[in-house]
Short mmCIF file of the N, C-alpha and C atoms (twelve columns), coordinates in Angstrom:
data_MODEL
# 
_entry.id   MODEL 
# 
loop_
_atom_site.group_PDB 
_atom_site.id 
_atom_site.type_symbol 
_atom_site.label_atom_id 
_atom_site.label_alt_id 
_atom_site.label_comp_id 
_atom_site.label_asym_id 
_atom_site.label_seq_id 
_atom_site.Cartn_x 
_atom_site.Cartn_y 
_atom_site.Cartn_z 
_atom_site.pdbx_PDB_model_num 
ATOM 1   N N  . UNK A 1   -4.520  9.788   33.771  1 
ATOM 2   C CA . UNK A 1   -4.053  9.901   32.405  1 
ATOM 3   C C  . UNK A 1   -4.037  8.508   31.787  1 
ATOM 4   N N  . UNK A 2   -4.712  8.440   30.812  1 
ATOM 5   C CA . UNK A 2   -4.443  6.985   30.075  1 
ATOM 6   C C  . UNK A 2   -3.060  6.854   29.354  1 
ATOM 7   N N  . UNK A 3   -2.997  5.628   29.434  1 
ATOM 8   C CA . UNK A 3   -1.850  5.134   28.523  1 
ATOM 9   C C  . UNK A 3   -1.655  4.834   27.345  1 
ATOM 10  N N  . UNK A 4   -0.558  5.013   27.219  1 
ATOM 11  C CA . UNK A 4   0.081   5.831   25.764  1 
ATOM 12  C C  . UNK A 4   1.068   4.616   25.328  1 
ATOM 13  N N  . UNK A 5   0.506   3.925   24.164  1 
ATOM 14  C CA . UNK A 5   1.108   2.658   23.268  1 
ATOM 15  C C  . UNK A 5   1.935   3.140   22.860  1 
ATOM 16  N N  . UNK A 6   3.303   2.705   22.230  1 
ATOM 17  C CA . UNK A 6   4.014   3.338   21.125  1 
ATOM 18  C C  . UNK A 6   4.365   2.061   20.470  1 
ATOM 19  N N  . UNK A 7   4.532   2.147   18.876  1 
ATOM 20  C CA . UNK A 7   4.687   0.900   18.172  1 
ATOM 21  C C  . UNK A 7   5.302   1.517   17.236  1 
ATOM 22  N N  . UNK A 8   6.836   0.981   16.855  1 
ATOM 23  C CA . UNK A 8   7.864   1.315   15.918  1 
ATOM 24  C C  . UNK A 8   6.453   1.670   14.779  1 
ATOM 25  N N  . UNK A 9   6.557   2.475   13.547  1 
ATOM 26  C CA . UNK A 9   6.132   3.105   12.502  1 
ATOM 27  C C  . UNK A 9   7.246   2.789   11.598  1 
ATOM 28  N N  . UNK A 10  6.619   1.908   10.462  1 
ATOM 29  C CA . UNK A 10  8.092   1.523   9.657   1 
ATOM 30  C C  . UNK A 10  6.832   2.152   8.128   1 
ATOM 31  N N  . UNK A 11  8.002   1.616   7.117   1 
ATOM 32  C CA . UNK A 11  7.222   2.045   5.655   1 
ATOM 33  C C  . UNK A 11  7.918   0.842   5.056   1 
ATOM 34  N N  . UNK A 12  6.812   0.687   4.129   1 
ATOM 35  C CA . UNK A 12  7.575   -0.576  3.385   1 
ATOM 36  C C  . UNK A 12  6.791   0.010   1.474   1 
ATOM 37  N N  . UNK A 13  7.190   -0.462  0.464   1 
ATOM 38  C CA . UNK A 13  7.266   -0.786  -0.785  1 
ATOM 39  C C  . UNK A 13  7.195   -1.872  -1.118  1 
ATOM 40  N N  . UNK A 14  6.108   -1.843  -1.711  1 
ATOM 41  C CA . UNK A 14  5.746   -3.465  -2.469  1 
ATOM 42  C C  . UNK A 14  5.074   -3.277  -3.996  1 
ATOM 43  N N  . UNK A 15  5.271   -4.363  -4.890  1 
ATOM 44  C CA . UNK A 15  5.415   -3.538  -6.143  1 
ATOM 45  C C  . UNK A 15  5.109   -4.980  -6.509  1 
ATOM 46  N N  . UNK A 16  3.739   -5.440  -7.053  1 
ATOM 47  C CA . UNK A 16  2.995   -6.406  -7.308  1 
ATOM 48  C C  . UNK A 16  2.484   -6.675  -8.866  1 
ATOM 49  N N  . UNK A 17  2.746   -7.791  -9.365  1 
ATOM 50  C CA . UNK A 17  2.893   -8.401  -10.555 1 
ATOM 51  C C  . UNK A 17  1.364   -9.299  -10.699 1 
ATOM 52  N N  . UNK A 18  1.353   -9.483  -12.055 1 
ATOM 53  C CA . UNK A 18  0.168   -10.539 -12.623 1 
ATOM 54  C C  . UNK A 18  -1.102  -9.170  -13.187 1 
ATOM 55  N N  . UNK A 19  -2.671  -9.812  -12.459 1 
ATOM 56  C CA . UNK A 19  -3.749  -9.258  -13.132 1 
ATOM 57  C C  . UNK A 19  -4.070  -8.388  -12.478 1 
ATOM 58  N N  . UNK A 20  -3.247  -7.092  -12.048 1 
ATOM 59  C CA . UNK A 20  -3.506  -6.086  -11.137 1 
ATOM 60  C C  . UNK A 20  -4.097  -5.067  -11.590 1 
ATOM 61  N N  . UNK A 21  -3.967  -4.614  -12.775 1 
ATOM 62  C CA . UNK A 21  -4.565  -3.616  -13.511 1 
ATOM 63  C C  . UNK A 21  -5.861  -3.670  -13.890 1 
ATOM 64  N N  . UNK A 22  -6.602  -2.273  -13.607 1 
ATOM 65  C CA . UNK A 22  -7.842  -2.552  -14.223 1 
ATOM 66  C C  . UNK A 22  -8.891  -3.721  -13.398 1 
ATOM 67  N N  . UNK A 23  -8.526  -4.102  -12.133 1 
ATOM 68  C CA . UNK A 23  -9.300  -4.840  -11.898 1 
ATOM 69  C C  . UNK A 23  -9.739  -4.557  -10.153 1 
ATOM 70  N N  . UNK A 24  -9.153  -3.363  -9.684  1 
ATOM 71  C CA . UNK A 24  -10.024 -2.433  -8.917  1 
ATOM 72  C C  . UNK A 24  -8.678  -2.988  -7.836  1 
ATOM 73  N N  . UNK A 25  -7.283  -3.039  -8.094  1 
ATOM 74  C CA . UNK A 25  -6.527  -3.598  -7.001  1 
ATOM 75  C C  . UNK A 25  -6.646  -2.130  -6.025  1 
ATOM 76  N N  . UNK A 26  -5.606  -1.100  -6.577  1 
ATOM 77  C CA . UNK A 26  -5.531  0.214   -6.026  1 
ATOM 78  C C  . UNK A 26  -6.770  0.084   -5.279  1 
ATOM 79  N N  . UNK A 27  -8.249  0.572   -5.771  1 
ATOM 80  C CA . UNK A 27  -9.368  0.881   -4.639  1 
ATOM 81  C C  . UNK A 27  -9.511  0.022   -3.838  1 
ATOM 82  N N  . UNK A 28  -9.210  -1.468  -3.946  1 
ATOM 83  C CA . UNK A 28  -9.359  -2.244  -2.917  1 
ATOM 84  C C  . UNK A 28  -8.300  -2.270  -1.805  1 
ATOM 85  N N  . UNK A 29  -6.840  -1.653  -2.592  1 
ATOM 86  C CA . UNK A 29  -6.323  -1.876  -1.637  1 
ATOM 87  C C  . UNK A 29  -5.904  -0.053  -0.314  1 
ATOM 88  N N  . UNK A 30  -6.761  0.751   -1.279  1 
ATOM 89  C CA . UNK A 30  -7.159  1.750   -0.278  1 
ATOM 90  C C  . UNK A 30  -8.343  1.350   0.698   1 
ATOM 91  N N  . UNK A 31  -9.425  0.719   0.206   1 
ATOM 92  C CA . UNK A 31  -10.037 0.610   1.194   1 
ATOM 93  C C  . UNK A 31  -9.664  -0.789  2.791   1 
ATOM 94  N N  . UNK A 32  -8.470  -1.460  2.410   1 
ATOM 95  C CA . UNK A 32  -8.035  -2.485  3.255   1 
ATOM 96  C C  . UNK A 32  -7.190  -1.480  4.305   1 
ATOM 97  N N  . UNK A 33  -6.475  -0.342  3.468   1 
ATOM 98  C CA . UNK A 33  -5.574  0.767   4.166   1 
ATOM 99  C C  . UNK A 33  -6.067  1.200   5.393   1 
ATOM 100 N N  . UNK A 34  -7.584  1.553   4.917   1 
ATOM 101 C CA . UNK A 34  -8.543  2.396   5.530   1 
ATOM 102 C C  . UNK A 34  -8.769  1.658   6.976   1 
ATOM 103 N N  . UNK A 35  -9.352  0.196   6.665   1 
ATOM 104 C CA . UNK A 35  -9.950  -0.461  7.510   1 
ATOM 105 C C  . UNK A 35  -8.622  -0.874  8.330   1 
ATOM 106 N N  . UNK A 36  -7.586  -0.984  7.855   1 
ATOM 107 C CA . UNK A 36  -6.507  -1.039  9.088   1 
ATOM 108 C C  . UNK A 36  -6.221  0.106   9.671   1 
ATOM 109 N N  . UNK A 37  -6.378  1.104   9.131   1 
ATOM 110 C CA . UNK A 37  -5.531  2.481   10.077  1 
ATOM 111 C C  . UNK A 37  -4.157  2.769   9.430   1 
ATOM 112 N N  . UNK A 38  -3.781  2.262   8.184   1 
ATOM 113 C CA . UNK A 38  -2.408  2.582   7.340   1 
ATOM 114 C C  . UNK A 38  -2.562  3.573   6.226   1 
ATOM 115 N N  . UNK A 39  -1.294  4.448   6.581   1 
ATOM 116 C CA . UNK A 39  -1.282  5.229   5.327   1 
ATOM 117 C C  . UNK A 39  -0.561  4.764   3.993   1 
ATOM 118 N N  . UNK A 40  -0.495  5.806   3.131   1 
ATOM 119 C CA . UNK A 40  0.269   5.283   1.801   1 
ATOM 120 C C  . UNK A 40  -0.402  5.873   0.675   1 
ATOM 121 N N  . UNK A 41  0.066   5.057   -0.344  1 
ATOM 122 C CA . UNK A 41  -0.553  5.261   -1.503  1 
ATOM 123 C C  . UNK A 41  -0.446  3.954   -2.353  1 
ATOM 124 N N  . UNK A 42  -1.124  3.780   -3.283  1 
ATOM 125 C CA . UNK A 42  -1.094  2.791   -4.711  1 
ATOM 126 C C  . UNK A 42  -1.097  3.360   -6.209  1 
ATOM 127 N N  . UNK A 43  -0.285  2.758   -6.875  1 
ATOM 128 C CA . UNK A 43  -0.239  3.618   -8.163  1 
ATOM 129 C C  . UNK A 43  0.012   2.386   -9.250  1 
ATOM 130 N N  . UNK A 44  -0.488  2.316   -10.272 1 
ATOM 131 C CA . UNK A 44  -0.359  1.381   -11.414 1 
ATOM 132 C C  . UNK A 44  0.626   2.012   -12.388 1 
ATOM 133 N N  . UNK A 45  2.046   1.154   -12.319 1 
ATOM 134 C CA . UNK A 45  3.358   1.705   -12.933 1 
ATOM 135 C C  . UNK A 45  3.026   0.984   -14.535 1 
ATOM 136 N N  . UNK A 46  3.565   1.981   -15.474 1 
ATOM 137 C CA . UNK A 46  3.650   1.395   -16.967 1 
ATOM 138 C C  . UNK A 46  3.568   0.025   -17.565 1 
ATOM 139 N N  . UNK A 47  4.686   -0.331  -16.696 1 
ATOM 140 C CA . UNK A 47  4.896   -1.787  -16.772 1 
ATOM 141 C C  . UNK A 47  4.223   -3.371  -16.630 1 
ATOM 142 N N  . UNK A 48  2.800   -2.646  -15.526 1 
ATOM 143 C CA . UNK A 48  1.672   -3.539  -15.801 1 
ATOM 144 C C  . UNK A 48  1.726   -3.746  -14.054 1 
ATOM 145 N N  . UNK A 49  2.556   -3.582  -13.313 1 
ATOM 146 C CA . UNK A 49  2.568   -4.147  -12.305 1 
ATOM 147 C C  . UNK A 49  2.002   -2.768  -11.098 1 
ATOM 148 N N  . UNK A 50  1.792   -2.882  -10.029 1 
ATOM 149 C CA . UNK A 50  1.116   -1.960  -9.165  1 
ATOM 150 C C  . UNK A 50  2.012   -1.915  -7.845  1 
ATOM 151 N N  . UNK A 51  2.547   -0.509  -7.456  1 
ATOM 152 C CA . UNK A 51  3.523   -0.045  -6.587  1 
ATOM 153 C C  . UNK A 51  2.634   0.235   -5.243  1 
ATOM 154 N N  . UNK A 52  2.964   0.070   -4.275  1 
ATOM 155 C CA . UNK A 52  2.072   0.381   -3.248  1 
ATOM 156 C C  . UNK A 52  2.987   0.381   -2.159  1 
ATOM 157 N N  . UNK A 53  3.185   1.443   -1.221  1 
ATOM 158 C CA . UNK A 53  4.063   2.244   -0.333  1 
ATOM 159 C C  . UNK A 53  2.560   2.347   1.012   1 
ATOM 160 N N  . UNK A 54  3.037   1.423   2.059   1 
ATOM 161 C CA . UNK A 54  2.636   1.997   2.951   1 
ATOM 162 C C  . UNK A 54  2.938   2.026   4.494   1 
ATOM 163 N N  . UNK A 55  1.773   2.963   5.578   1 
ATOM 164 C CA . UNK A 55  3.300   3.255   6.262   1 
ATOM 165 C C  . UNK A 55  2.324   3.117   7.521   1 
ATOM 166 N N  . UNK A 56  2.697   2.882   8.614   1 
ATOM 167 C CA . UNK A 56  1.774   2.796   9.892   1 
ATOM 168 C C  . UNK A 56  2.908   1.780   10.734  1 
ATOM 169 N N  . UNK A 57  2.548   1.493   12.107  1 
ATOM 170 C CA . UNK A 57  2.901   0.699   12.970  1 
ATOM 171 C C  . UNK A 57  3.140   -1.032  12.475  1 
ATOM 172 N N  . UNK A 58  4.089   -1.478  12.407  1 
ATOM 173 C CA . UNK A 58  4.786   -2.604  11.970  1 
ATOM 174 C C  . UNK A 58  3.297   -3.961  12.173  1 
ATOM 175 N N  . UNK A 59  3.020   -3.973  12.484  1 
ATOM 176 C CA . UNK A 59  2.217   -5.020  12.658  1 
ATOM 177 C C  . UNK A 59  1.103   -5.126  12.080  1 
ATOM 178 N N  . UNK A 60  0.368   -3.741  11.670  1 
ATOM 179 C CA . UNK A 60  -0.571  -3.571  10.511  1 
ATOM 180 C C  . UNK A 60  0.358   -3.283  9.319   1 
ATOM 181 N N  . UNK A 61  1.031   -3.018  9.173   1 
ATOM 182 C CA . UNK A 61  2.066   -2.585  8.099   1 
ATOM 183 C C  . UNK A 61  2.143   -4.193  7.493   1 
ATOM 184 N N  . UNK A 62  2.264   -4.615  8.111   1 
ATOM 185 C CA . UNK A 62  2.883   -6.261  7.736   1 
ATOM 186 C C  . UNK A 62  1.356   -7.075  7.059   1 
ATOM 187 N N  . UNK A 63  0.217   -6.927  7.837   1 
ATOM 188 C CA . UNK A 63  -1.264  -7.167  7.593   1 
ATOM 189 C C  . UNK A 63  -1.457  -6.499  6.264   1 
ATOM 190 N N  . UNK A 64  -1.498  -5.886  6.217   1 
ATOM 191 C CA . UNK A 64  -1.694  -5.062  4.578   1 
ATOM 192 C C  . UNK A 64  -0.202  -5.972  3.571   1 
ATOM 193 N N  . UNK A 65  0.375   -5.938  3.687   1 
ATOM 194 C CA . UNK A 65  1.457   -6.980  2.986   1 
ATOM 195 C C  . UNK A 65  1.105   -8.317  2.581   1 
ATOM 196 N N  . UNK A 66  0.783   -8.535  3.506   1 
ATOM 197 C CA . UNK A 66  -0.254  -10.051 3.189   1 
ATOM 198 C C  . UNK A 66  -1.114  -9.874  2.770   1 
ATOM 199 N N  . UNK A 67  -2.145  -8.998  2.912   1 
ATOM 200 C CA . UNK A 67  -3.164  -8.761  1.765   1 
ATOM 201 C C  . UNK A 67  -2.571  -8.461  0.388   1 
ATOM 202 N N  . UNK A 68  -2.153  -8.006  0.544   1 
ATOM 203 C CA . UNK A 68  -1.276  -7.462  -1.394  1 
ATOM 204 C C  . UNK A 68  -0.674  -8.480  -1.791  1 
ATOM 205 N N  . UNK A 69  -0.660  -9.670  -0.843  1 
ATOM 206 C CA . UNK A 69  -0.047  -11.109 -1.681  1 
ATOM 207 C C  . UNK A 69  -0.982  -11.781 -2.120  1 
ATOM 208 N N  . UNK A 70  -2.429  -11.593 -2.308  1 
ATOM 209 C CA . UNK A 70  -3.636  -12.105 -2.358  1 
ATOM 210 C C  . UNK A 70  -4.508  -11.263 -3.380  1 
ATOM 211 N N  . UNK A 71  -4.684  -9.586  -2.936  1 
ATOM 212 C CA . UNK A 71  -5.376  -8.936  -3.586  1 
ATOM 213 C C  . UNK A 71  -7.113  -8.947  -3.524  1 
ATOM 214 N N  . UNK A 72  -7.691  -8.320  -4.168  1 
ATOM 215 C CA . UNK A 72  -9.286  -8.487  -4.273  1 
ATOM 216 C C  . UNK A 72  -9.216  -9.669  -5.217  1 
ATOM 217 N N  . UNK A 73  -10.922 -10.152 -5.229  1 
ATOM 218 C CA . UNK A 73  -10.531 -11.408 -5.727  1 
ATOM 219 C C  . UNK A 73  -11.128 -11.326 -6.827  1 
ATOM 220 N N  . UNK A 74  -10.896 -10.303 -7.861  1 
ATOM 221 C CA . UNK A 74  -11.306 -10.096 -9.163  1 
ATOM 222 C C  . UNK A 74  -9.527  -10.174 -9.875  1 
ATOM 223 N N  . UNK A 75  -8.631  -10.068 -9.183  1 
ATOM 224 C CA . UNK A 75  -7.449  -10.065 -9.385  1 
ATOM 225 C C  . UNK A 75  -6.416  -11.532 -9.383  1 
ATOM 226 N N  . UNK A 76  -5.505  -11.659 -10.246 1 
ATOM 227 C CA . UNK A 76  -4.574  -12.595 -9.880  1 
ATOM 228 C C  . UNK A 76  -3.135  -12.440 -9.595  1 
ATOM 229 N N  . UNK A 77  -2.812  -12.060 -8.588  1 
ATOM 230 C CA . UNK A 77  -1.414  -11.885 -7.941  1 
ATOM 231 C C  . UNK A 77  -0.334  -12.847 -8.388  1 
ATOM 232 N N  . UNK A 78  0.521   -12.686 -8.846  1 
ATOM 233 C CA . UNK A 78  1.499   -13.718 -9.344  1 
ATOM 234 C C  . UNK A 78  2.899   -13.433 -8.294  1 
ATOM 235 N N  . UNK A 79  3.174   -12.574 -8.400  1 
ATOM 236 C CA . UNK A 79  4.556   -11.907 -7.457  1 
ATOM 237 C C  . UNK A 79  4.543   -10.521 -6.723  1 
ATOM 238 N N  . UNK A 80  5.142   -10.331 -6.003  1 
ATOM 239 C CA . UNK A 80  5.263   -8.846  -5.535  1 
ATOM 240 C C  . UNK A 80  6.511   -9.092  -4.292  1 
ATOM 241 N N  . UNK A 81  7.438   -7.555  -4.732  1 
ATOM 242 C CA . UNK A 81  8.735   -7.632  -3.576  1 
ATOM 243 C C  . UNK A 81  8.379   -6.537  -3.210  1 
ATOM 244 N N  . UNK A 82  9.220   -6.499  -1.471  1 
ATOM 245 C CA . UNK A 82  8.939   -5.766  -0.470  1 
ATOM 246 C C  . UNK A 82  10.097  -5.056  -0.230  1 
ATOM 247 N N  . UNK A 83  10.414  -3.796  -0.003  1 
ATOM 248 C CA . UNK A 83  11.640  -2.656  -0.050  1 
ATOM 249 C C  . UNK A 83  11.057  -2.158  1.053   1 
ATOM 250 N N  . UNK A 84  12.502  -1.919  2.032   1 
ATOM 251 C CA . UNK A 84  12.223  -1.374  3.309   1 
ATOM 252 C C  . UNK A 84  12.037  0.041   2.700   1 
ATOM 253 N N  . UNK A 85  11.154  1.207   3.468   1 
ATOM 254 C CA . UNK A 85  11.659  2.514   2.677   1 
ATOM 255 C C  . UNK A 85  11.495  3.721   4.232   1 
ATOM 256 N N  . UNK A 86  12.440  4.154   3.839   1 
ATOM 257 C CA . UNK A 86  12.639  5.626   5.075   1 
ATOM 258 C C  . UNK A 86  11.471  5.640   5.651   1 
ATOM 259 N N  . UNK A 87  10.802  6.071   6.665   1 
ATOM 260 C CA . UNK A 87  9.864   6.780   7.185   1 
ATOM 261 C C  . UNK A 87  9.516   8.338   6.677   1 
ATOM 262 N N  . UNK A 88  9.301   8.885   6.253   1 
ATOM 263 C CA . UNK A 88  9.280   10.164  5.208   1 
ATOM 264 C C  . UNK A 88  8.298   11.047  5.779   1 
ATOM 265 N N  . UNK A 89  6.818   10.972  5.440   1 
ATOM 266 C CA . UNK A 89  5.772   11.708  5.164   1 
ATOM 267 C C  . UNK A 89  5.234   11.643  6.346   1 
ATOM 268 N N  . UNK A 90  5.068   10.734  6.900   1 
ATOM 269 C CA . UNK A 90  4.346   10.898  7.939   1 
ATOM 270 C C  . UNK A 90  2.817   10.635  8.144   1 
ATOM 271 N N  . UNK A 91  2.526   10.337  7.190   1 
ATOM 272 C CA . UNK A 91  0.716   10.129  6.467   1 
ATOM 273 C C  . UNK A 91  0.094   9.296   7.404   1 
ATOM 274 N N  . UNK A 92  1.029   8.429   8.273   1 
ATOM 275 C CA . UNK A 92  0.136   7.424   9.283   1 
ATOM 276 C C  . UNK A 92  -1.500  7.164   8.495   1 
ATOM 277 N N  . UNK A 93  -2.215  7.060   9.449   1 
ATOM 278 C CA . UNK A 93  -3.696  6.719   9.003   1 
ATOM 279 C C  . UNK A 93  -4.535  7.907   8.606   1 
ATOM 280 N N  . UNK A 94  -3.691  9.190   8.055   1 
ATOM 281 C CA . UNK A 94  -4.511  10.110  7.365   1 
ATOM 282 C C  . UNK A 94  -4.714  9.996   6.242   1 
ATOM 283 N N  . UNK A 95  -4.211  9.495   5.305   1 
ATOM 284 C CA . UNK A 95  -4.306  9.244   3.903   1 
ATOM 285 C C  . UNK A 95  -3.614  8.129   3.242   1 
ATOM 286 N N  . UNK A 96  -4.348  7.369   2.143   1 
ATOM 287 C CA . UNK A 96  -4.062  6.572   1.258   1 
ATOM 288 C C  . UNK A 96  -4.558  6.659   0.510   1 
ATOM 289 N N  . UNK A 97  -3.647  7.177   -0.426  1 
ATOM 290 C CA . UNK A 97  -3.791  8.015   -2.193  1 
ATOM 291 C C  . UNK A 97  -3.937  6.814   -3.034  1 
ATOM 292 N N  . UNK A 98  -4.999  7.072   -4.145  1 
ATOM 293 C CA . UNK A 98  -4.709  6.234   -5.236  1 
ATOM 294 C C  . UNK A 98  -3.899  7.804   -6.868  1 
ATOM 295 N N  . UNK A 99  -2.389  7.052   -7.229  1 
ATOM 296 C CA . UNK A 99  -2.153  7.807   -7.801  1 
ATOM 297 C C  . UNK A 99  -1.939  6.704   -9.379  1 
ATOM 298 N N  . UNK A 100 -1.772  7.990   -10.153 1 
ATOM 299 C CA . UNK A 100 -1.571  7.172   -11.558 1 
ATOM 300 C C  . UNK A 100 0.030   7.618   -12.037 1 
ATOM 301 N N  . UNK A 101 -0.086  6.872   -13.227 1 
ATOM 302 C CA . UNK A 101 1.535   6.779   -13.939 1 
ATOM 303 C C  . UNK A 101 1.482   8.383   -14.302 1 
ATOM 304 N N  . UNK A 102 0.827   8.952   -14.469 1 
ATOM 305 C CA . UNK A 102 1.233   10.473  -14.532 1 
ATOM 306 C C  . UNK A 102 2.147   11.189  -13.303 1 
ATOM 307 N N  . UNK A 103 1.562   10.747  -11.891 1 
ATOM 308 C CA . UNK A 103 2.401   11.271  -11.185 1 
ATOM 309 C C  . UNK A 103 3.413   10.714  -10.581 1 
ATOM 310 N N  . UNK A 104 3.662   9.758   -11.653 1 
ATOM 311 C CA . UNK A 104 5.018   8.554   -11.365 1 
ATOM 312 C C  . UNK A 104 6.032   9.775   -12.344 1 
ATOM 313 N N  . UNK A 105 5.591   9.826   -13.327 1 
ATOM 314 C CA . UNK A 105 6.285   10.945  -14.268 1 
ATOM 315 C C  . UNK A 105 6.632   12.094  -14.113 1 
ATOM 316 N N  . UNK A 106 5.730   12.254  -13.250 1 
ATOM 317 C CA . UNK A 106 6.055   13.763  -13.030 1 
ATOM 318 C C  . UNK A 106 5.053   15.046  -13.585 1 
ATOM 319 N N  . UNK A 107 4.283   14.161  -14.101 1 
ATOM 320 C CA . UNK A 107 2.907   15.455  -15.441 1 
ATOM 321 C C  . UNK A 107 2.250   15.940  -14.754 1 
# 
């Protein structure tokens, strides 16, 4: 029988400021999701700034964090804070949604 890793699964919230909009952050930062093995989602909130929730084993969890302090490089990152958040969904490396301010609302 092979062996079986286990690595705490945390979720974190990060909610990133400056030239995020419109400049392909969300798809880039689904496809960084992808290439790590993290789930989540990204969504561009009203306010100009871009929310991004994601959830996998602490050590890629943290790798994707540091990328979102950087961004694609059509983008200019100015700030972004990090909120511990429940473990919830469970999405691991099955999905990372790009959603919009509609389903921040609720429409």
């Amino acid at each position: 029988m092979g062996t079986v890793h286990t690595q705490a699964v945390v979720r974190r919230r990060a909610v990133v400021s400056g030239e995020v909009q419109g400049v392909g952050f969300r798809a880039n930062a689904r496809a960084e999701a992808r290439r790590l093995g993290v789930g989540g989602f990204a969504r561009n909130l009203p306010n100009g700034t871009v929310q991004v929730e994601v959830e996998g084993p602490d050590a890629l969890v943290e790798t994707m964090l540091n990328w979102l302090q950087r961004g694609p490089r059509w983008a200019s990152v100015d700030t972004g804070t990090v909120t511990v958040v429940a473990w919830v969904f469970g999405w691991g490396a099955l999905l990372f949604a790009l959603l919009g301010a509609r389903n921040l609302l609720g429409s």
